[in-house]
Coordinates of C-alpha atoms in Angstrom, one line a residue:
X1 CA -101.1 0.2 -24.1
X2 CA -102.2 2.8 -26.6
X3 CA -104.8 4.9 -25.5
X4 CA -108.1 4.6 -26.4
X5 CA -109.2 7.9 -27.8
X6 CA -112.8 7.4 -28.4
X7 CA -113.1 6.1 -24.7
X8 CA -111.2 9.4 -23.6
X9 CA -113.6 11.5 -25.6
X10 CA -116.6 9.7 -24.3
X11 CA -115.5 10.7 -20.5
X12 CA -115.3 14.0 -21.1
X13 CA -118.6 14.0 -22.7
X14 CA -119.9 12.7 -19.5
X15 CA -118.4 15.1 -17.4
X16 CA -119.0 18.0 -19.4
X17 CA -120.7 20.9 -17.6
X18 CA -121.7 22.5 -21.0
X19 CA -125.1 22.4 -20.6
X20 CA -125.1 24.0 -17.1
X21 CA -123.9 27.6 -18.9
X22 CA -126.5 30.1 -19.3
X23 CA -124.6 31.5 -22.5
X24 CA -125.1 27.9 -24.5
X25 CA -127.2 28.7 -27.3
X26 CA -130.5 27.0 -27.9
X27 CA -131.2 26.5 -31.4
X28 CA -126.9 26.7 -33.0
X29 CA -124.9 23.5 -33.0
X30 CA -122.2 23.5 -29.8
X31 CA -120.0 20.7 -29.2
X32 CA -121.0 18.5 -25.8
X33 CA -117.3 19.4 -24.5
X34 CA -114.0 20.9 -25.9
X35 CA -113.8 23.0 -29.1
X36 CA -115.8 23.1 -32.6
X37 CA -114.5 24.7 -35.2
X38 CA -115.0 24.1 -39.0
X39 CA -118.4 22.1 -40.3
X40 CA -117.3 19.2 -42.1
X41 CA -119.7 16.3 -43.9
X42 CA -122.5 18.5 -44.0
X43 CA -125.5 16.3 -46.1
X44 CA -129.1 16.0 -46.3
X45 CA -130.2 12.1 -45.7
X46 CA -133.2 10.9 -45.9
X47 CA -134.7 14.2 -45.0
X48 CA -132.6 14.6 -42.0
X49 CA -129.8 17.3 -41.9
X50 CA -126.3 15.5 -40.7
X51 CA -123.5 17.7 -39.7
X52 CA -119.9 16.5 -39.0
X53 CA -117.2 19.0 -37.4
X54 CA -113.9 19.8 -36.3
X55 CA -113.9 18.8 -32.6
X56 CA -111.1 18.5 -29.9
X57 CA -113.4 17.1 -26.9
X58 CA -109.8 16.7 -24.8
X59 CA -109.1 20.5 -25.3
X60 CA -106.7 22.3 -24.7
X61 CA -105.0 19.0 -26.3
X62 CA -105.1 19.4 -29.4
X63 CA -106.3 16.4 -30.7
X64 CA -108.8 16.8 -33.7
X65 CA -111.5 14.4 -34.5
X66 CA -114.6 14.5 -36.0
X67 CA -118.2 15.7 -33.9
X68 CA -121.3 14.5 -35.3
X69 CA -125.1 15.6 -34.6
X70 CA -127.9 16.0 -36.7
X71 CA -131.8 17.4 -36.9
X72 CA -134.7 16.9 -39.1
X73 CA -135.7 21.2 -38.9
X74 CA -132.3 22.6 -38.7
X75 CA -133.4 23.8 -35.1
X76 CA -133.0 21.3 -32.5
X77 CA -129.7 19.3 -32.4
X78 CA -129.2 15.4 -31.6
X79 CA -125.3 15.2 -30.8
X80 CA -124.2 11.6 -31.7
X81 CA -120.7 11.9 -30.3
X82 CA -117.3 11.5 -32.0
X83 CA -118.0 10.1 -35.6
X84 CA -113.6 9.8 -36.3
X85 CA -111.0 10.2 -34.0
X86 CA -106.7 10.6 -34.9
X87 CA -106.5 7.0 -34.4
X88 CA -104.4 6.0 -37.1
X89 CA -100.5 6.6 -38.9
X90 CA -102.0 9.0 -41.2
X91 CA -104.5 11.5 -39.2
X92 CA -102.1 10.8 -35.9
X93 CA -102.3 14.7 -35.2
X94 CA -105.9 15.4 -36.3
X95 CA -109.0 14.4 -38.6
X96 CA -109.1 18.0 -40.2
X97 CA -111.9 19.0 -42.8
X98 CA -113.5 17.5 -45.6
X99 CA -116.6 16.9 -46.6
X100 CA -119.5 14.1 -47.8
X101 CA -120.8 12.3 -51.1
X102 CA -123.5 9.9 -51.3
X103 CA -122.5 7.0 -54.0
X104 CA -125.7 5.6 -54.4
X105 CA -125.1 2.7 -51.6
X106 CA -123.6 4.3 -49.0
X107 CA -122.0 7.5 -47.5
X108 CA -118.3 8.7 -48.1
X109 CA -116.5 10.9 -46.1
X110 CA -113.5 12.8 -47.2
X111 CA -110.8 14.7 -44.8
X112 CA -107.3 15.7 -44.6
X113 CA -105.5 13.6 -42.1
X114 CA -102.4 15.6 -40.6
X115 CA -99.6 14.3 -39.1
X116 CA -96.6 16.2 -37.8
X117 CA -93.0 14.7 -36.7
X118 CA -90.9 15.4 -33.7
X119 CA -89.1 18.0 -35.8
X120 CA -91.9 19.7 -36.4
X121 CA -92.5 19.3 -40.0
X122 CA -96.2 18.6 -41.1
X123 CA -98.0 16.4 -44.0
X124 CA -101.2 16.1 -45.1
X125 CA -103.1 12.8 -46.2
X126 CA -106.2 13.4 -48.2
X127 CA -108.2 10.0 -46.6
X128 CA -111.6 8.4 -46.6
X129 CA -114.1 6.8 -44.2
X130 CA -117.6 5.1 -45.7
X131 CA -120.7 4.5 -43.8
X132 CA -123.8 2.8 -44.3
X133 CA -126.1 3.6 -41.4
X134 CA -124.5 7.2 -40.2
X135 CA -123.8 5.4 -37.0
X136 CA -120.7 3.2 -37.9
X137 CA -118.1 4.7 -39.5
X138 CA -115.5 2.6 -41.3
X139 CA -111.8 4.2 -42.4
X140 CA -110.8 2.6 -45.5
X141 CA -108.3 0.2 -46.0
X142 CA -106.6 2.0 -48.9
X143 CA -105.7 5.3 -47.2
X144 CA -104.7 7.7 -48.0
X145 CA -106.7 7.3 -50.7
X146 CA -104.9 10.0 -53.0
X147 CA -101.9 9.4 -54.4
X148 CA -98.8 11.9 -54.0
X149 CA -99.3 15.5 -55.8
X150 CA -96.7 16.2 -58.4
X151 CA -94.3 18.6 -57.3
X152 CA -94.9 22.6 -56.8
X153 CA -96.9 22.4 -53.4
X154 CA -96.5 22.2 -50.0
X155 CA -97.6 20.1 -47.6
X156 CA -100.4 22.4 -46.9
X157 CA -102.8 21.1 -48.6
X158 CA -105.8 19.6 -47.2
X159 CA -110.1 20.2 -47.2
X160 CA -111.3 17.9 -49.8
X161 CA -114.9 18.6 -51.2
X162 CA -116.1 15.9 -53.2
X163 CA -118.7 15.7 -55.3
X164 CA -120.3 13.4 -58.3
X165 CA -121.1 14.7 -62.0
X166 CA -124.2 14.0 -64.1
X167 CA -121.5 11.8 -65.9
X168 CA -120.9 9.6 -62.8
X169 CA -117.4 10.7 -62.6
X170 CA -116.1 11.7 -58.9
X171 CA -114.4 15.2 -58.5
X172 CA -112.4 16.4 -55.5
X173 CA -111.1 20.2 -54.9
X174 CA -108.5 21.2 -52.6
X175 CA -106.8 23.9 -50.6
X176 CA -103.5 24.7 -51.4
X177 CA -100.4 26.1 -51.3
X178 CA -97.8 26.4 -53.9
X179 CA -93.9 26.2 -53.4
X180 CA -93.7 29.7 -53.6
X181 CA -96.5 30.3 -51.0
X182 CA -99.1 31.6 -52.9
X183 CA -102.5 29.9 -52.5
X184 CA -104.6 28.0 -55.0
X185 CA -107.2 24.9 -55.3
X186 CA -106.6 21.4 -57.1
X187 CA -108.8 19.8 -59.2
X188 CA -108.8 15.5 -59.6
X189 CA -110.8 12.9 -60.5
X190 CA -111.9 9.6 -60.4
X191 CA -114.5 6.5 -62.0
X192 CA -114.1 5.0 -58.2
X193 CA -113.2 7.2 -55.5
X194 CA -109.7 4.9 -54.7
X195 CA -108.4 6.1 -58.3
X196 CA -107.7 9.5 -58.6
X197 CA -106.5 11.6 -61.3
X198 CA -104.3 15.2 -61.0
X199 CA -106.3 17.2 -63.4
X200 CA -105.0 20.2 -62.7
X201 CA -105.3 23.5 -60.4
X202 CA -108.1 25.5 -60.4
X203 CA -108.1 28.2 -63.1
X204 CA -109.5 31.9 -63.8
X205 CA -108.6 33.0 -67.5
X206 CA -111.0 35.5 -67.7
X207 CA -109.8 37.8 -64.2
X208 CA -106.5 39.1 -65.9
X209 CA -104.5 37.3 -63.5
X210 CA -105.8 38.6 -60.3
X211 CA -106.1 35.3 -58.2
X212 CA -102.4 34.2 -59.3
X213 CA -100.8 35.4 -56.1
X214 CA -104.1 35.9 -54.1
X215 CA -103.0 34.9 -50.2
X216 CA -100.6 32.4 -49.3
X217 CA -103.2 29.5 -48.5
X218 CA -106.9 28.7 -49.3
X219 CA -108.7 27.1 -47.2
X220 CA -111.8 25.0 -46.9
X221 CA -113.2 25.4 -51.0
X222 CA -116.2 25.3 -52.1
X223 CA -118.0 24.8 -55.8
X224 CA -121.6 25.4 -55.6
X225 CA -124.3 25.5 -58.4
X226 CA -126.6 28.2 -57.6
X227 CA -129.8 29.7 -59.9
X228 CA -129.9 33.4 -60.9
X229 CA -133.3 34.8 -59.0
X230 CA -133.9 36.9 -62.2
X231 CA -133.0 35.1 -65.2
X232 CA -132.9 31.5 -64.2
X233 CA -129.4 31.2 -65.1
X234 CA -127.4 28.3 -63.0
X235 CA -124.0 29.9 -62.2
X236 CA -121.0 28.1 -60.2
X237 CA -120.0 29.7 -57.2
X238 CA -116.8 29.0 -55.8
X239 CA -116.7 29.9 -51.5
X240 CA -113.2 29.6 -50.3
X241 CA -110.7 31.5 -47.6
X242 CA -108.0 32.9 -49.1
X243 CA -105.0 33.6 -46.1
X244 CA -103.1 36.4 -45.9
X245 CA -104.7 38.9 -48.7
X246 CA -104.8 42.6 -48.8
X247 CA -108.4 43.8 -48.4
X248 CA -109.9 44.5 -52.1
X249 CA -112.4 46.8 -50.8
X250 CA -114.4 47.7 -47.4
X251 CA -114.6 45.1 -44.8
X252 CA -112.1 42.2 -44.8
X253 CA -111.3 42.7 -41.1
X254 CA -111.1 39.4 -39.8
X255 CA -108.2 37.6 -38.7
X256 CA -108.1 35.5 -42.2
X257 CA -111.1 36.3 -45.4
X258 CA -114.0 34.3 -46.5
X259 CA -115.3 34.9 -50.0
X260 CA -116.6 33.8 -53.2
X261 CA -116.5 34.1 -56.8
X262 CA -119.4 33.7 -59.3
X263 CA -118.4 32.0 -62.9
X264 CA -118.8 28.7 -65.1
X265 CA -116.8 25.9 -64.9
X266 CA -115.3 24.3 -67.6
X267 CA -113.0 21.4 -66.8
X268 CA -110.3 23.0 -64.5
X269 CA -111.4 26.7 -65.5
X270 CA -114.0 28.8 -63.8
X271 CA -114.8 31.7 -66.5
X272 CA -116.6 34.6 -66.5
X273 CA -115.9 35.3 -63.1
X274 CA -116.2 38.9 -61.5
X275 CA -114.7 40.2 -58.3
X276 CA -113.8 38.5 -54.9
X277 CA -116.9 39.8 -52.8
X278 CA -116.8 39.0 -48.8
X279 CA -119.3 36.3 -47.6
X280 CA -120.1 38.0 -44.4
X281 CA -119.3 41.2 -42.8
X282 CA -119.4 40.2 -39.4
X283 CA -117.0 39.9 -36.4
X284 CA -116.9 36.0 -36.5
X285 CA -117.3 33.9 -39.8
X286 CA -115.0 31.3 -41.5
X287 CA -115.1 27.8 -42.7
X288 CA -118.6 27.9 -44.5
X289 CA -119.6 24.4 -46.1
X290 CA -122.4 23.9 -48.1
X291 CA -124.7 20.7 -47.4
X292 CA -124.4 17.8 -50.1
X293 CA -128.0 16.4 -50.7
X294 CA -129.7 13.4 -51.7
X295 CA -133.0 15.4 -53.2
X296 CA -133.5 18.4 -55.1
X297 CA -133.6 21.3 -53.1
X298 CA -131.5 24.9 -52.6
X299 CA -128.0 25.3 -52.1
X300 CA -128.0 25.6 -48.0
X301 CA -124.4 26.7 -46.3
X302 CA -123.4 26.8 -42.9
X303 CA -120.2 28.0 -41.6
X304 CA -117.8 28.4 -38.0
X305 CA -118.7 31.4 -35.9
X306 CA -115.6 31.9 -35.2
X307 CA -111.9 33.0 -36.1
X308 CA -108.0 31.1 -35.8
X309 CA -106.7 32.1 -32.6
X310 CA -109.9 33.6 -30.5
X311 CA -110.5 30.9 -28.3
X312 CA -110.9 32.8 -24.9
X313 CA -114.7 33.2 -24.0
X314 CA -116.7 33.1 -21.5
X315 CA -117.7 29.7 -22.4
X316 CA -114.4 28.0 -22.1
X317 CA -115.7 28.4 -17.9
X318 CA -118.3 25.5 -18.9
X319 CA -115.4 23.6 -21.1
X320 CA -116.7 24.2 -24.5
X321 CA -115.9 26.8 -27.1
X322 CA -117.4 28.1 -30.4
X323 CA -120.7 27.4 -32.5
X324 CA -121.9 26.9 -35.8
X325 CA -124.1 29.5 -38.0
X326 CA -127.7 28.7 -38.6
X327 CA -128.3 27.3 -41.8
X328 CA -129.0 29.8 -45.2
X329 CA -130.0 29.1 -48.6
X330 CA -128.2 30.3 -50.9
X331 CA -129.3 32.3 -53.8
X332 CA -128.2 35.1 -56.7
X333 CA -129.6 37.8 -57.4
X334 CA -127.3 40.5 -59.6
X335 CA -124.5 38.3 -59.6
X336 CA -124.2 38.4 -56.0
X337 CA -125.2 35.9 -53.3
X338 CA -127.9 36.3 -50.9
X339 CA -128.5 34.3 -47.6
X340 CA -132.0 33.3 -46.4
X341 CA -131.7 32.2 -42.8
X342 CA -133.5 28.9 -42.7
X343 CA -135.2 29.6 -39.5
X344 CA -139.0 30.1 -38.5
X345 CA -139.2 33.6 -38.6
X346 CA -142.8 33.3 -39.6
X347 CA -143.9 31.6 -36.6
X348 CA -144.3 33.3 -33.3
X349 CA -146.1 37.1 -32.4
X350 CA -147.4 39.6 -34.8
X351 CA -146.3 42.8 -34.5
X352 CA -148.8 45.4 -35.0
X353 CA -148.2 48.8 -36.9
X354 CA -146.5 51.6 -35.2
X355 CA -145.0 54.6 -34.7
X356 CA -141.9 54.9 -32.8
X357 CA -140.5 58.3 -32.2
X358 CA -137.6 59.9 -29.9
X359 CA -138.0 57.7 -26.7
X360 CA -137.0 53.7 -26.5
X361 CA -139.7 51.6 -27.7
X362 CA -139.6 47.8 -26.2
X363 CA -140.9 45.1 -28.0
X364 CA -142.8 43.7 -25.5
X365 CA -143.0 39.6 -27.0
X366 CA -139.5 39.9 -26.4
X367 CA -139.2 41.3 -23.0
X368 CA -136.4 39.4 -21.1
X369 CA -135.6 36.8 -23.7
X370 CA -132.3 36.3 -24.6
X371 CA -133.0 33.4 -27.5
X372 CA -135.5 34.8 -30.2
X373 CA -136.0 35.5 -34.2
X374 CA -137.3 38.7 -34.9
X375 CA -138.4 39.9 -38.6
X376 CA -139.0 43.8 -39.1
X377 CA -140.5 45.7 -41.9
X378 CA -139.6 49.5 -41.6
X379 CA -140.5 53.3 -42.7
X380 CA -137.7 55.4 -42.4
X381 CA -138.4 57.6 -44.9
X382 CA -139.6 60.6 -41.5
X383 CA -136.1 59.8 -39.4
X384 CA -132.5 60.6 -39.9
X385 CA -131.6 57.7 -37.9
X386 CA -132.8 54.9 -35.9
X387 CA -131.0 52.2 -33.5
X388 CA -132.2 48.6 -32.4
X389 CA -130.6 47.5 -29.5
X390 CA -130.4 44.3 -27.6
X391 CA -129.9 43.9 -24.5
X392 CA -130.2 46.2 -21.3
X393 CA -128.1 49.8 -21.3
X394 CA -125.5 48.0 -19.3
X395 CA -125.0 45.0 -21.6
X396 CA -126.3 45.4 -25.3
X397 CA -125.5 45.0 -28.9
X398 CA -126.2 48.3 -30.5
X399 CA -127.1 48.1 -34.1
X400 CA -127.2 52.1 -34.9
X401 CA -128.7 53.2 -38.9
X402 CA -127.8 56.3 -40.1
X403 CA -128.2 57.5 -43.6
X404 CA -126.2 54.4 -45.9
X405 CA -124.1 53.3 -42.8
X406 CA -125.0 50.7 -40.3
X407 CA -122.7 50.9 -37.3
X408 CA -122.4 47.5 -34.7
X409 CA -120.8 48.3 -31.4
X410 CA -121.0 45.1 -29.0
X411 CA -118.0 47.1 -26.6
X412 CA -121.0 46.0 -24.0
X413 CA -120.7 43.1 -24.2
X414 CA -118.3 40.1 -22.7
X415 CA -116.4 39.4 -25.8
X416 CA -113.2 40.4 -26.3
X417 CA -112.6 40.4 -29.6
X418 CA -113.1 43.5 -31.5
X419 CA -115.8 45.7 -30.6
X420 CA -117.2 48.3 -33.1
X421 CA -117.2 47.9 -37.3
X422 CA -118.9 49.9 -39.9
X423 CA -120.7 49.0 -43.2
X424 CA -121.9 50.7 -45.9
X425 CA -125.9 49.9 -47.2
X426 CA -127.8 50.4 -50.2
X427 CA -130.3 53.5 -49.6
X428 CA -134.3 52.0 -48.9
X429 CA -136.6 54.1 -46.9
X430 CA -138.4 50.7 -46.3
X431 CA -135.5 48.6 -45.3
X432 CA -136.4 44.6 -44.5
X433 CA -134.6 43.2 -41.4
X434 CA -134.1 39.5 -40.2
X435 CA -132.5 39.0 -36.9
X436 CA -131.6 35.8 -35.0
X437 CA -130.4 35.8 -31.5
X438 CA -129.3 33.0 -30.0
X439 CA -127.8 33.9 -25.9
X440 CA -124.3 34.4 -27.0
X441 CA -124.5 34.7 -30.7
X442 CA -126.3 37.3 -33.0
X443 CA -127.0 37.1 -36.8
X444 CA -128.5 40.0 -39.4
X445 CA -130.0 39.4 -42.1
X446 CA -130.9 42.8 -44.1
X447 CA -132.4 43.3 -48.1
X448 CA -133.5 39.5 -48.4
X449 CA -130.6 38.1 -47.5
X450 CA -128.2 40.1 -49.6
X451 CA -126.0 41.4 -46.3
X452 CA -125.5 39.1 -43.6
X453 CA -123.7 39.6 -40.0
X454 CA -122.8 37.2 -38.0
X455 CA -121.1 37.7 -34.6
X456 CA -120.6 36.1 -31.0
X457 CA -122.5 38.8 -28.6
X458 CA -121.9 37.4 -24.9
X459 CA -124.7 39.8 -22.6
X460 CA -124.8 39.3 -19.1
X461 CA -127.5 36.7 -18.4
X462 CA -130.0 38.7 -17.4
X463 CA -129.7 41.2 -20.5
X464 CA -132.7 40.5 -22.9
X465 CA -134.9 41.8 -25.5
X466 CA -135.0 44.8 -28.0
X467 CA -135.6 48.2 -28.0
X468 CA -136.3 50.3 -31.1
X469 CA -135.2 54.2 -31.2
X470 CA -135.4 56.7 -33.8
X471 CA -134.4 60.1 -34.5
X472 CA -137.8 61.6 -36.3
X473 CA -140.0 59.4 -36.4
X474 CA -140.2 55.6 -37.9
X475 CA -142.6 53.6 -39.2
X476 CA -143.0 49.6 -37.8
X477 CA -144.8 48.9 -40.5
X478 CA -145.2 45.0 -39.2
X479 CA -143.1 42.0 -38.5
X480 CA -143.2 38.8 -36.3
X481 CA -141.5 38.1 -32.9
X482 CA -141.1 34.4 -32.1
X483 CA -139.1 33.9 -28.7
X484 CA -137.1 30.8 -28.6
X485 CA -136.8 30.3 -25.2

């Protein structure tokens, strides 16, 4: 008898002992058991946030289905259980990513259903599944859904995002990977989302040919419309992860990159674009979705903390693995994206103004916590350097300023996986900081949003709060402290 995988999936959930680990975040989406990686299906319904995701609940089998949970504040998580499992001849192996449209009546979901054969050869099925009440969840009878590609690709290609014109028409972009192993993204279309039409691959006349042979694969594409903060301007922003590439610049130190690219489309042609800029410059980030909505509202992205082939944390002890970010909108500003964690920094402890000089300065409405959002407005003008740390000086995340440099060492820490990175900052004497930490994961905001860094920061469970330090002397000019836990 074939086995029933959403019954196997449910008795793990059962039995998980995820909840019983004091490194679980609080206010980040965890799977109840097994492994998360990429958001998938991310839309706004009805005013309530709905997040799909990979999820192996049998892991280390490596079985991919599709998690589900949502929230109405982007805060506290409802998990709803496995939405899709590999249940049929075309997702056998895994219901990998994709993403969500609403068609007016009910909910679409798009994925890539793999399937591999004995010889180990792979193909990919681009598939749907429709649902009406986000609770039952109905794989169409016409899958896969898109017909075969025309030659000059391998069977690497896979993430659909799908989205709906003013026109009513339906376009889908994909991941790919040429014959000759060089990455790109597809463009189709369709009146119906059954009928859909090659249009083409994804094209960049205007960057003198520098995203022809960019990486072997991209991954999990994105095309977002996003207003410019000054003039008003609505530009297209195309997030994707492009595999195997040389690093353009500083940073790009992760295991595979995540970028985007700022132009206008134009049929199959984004134009006008600039350079390849890095999404995030932290130790974990990859997979970022943004969130299709049903209402007017900001462009809001979430993405996998996390990286291919890291798996071994602390929290595979309690038989779950990895997180996803806290939401940000999104936002330009100089042709370059800024994130605004959408999290209640504003809530929570007024901090007064202060001087803190030479010695370590506690913050004491975060004594002991180890789940908080702190917001910090700075003087540095009177110090050559200053540190925030969190933690205890056994097991901290050091976050060390000096001059145009900001230095994170998490070496204390319980991760494994890379300790120490380096990255340059514009020069303010009265730098603006956001910071979100969440037990086992950390994200910085800094300038509004216009450098983010995002990493997993395992302290030992009795490790919490923040100390500030200074070389001279600097200025806490205010800020809020709202603990979490």
């Amino acid at each position: 008898m074939a086995e029933d995988l959403m019954e196997a999936a449910a008795a793990r959930i059962e039995a998980s002992r995820a909840a019983q680990d004091p490194d679980r975040p609080l206010v980040h989406l965890a799977p109840p058991v097994g492994r998360l990686n990429d958001p998938n299906g991310l839309l706004l319904h009805e005013g309530r946030f709905h997040a799909f995701y990979q999820f192996s609940p049998l892991h280390p089998r490596k079985l991919v289905y599709w998690g589900h949970a949502s929230t109405s504040d982007l805060l506290h998580w409802s998990d709803h259980g496995p939405a899709l499992a590999p249940d049929r001849w075309y997702d056998s192996h895994g219901v990998y990513s994709g993403s969500a449209v609403h068609t007016g009546e009910e909910i679409a979901l798009f994925y890539t259903g793999n399937v591999r054969d004995e010889q180990g050869g792979r193909s990919a099925h681009q598939c749907m599944a429709t649902t009406s009440n986000l609770t039952d969840f109905r794989k169409h009878p016409k899958n896969p859904v898109v017909d075969p590609l025309p030659d000059g690709y391998t069977a690497h290609v896979r993430d659909p995002q799908v989205w709906r014109t003013s026109e009513g028409i339906y376009r889908m972009l994909l991941g790919a990977q040429r014959s000759d192993e060089t990455g790109c993204a597809l463009l189709l279309s369709s009146p119906d989302l059954l009928t859909w039409r090659f249009d083409g691959e994804l094209g960049f006349p205007d960057a003198d040919g520098r995203f022809d042979q960019f990486g072997y694969m991209w991954e999990c594409p994105n095309l977002v419309r996003v207003p410019d903060e000054t003039t008003g301007e609505l530009h297209d922003v195309f997030i994707f992860c492009p595999q195997g590439i040389a690093a353009p610049g500083e940073g790009f130190q992760n295991v595979f990159a995540c970028g985007y690219l700022v132009g206008r489309l134009e049929g199959t042609q984004l134009r006008r674009t600039g350079d390849f800029h890095e999404l995030d410059r932290g130790f974990e980030f990859y997979a970022p979705q943004v969130v299709a909505r049903d209402e007017p509202g900001p462009a809001t992205l979430l993405a996998w903390v996390g990286n291919a082939g890291e798996d071994q944390q602390p929290s595979l002890e309690h038989e779950w693995v990895h997180l996803l970010s806290c939401a940000r909108d999104l936002a330009l500003r100089d042709g370059r994206l800024v994130q605004r964690p959408h999290l209640p920094f504003e809530a929570g402890t007024e901090l007064a103004p202060q001087v803190v000089g030479g010695d370590p300065h506690p913050l004491a409405p975060l004594e002991g916590s180890r789940s908080f959002l702190l917001d910090l407005e700075l003087d540095t003008s009177a110090a050559t350097g200053w540190s925030l740390v969190i933690g205890s000086p056994s097991s901290q995340v050091r976050l060390d300023f000096h001059g145009c440099q900001l230095t994170v060492d998490r070496s204390a820490t319980r991760y494994p996986h890379g300790d120490r990175r380096v990255v340059s900052l514009p020069s303010t004497p009265r730098p603006r900081l956001r910071l979100a930490h969440d037990r086992s994961v950390t994200e910085l905001f800094l300038d509004d949003g216009a450098l983010s860094f995002t990493m997993r920061s395992y302290l030992d469970p009795e490790a919490g709060g923040v100390t500030l330090q200074a070389d001279g002397q600097l200025q806490l000019l205010g800020g809020r402290a709202n603990r979490l836990d």
